Amino acid sequence: MTVLLLKLAGPLQAWGSSSRFARRGTEIAPTKSGVIGMLAAAKGIRRTEPLTDLLGLEFGVRLDQPGQILRDFQTARSLDGRHSAPLTYRFYLSDAIFLAAVQGDAALIHDLAGALKRPCYPLYLGRRSCPPAGPVSLGVEDIGLDDALKTWPWQATDRYRRGAPRIVQLEVIRDARPGDQDTETHPDEPVSFDPAHRQHTWRSVLRRHVPVTNDLAESSGVIDHDPLSLLGG
Amino acid sequence: MFLTRFQINPARRGARKLLSSPQAMHAAVRAAFPASDDYERPGSRTLWRLDTPATATVYLYITSPGRPDLTHLVEQAGWPTTATWDTREYDPLLGTLQPGQRWAFRLTANPAHSGRKTAEAKETQRFGYVRESEQEQWLLRRATRLGFAVATQRDGRPNLRLHHRRTLSFSRGAYPVTLTTVTYDGILEVTDGEAFRATLTGGIGHAKAYGCGLLTLAAAEGATAGR
């Protein structure tokens, strides 16, 4: 199978799977519906058009840098200031970096990778106000989704990596396969993004941790230093 | 020359004051010498550095021309009934330094350069190097003059690790002092014994009163694996 790897990084991201009304939440990791929606935007599929083969993609994400939750209490008013929009809480992930992988048919994956390079509609990280920092596509790999998420280098910033230990355990959240134990379900499997009848079904996911070596660990190569040992006694 | 190690008890109030202000620590180190001759002699001066090998373990290292008496430090910031300090003669080691020797070293320094803030500014002032690459270059540029060369790793890069890179800010009387400090760990090779001895006794770079410039040596056997 062929895997398309994405680096989802930006000052703010917001990945909601069950937001309703005035409280617009975010998950701790990119949602499948959010990423499929981004791919559809890149390909120029309108919201009212069917998603067809995008529905069959397998999705997984690695939490390279978890970021922090940021709450925005929004008091938007109309331009003339007379009408106020409902007061809303909007939650964001700030300073987070994720490695997402999408697995599927080779021709489709190459097509999507090309579309991400020249997206038809603007790309954003879960919410329109959250543009990605830098190119989203990391390229196409001819390995399985599990291997891709296990072997791809750690994407966290240098500053974050310096403060981390030699070996870090990164959380991986991917689509569950038949036979997987300990799965959870989220209302996160997109069926249609049509604003008139938006539809999601349930998605089973599996959480695992993969070890990644950290070559920038501050302690790497720093040995205990005992100057008194040379002076005897 | 003498090399002294004193373990600080960070739970004590006196220790908090010393650890938070290099100015206060400088005064405490200065007070360890009855005669000014013991603190500073032509060609050698007292240098100190704080090392934190583990959480809540803080060592104060001092090299000095005379033998220090740290009783006041033990009383303020140590363990008066159980532990004092450890002073060793430094000269036997200094006497054996020769070109070609390899040592593991640690140095906390203030990498800086002087310049003008703006093109029109009348006076030059000192600016700290903040980027890791610049801080590394700062030491490598000086190494030859200081009597050593930083060893090369297998991958061709200098055997050097920079850590505890920080900008210290504290007050000196009524004025604020801001210092960029960085700790270098690595392997060096002695190239000029006389110059290297002067480096160990006289220190490297600026801000020597504030815990910078003391280079210490340790056996390099365990660390030569990178070669």
PDB file of C-alpha atoms in Angstrom, chain A residues 61 146 171-177 180-184 203-208:
ATOM      1  CA  VAL A  61      -1.667  10.324  13.158  1.00  0.00           C
ATOM      2  CA  ASP A 146       2.191   1.549  10.721  1.00  0.00           C
ATOM      3  CA  GLU A 171       1.341   8.503  20.820  1.00  0.00           C
ATOM      4  CA  VAL A 172      -0.114   7.127  17.582  1.00  0.00           C
ATOM      5  CA  ILE A 173      -3.864   7.186  16.903  1.00  0.00           C
ATOM      6  CA  ARG A 174      -4.946   5.212  13.843  1.00  0.00           C
ATOM      7  CA  ASP A 175      -7.998   3.564  12.345  1.00  0.00           C
ATOM      8  CA  ALA A 176      -8.694   0.264  14.077  1.00  0.00           C
ATOM      9  CA  ARG A 177      -8.575  -2.884  11.971  1.00  0.00           C
ATOM     10  CA  ASP A 180      -7.701  -4.939  17.212  1.00  0.00           C
ATOM     11  CA  GLN A 181      -8.227  -4.934  20.978  1.00  0.00           C
ATOM     12  CA  ASP A 182      -8.979  -1.924  23.198  1.00  0.00           C
ATOM     13  CA  THR A 183     -10.392   0.383  20.573  1.00  0.00           C
ATOM     14  CA  GLU A 184     -12.444   3.534  21.143  1.00  0.00           C
ATOM     15  CA  ARG A 203     -14.967   5.574  13.655  1.00  0.00           C
ATOM     16  CA  SER A 204     -13.030   3.023  15.739  1.00  0.00           C
ATOM     17  CA  VAL A 205      -9.540   4.117  16.647  1.00  0.00           C
ATOM     18  CA  LEU A 206      -6.585   2.449  18.304  1.00  0.00           C
ATOM     19  CA  ARG A 207      -4.093   4.322  20.518  1.00  0.00           C
ATOM     20  CA  ARG A 208      -0.525   3.077  20.729  1.00  0.00           C
TER      21      ARG A 208
END
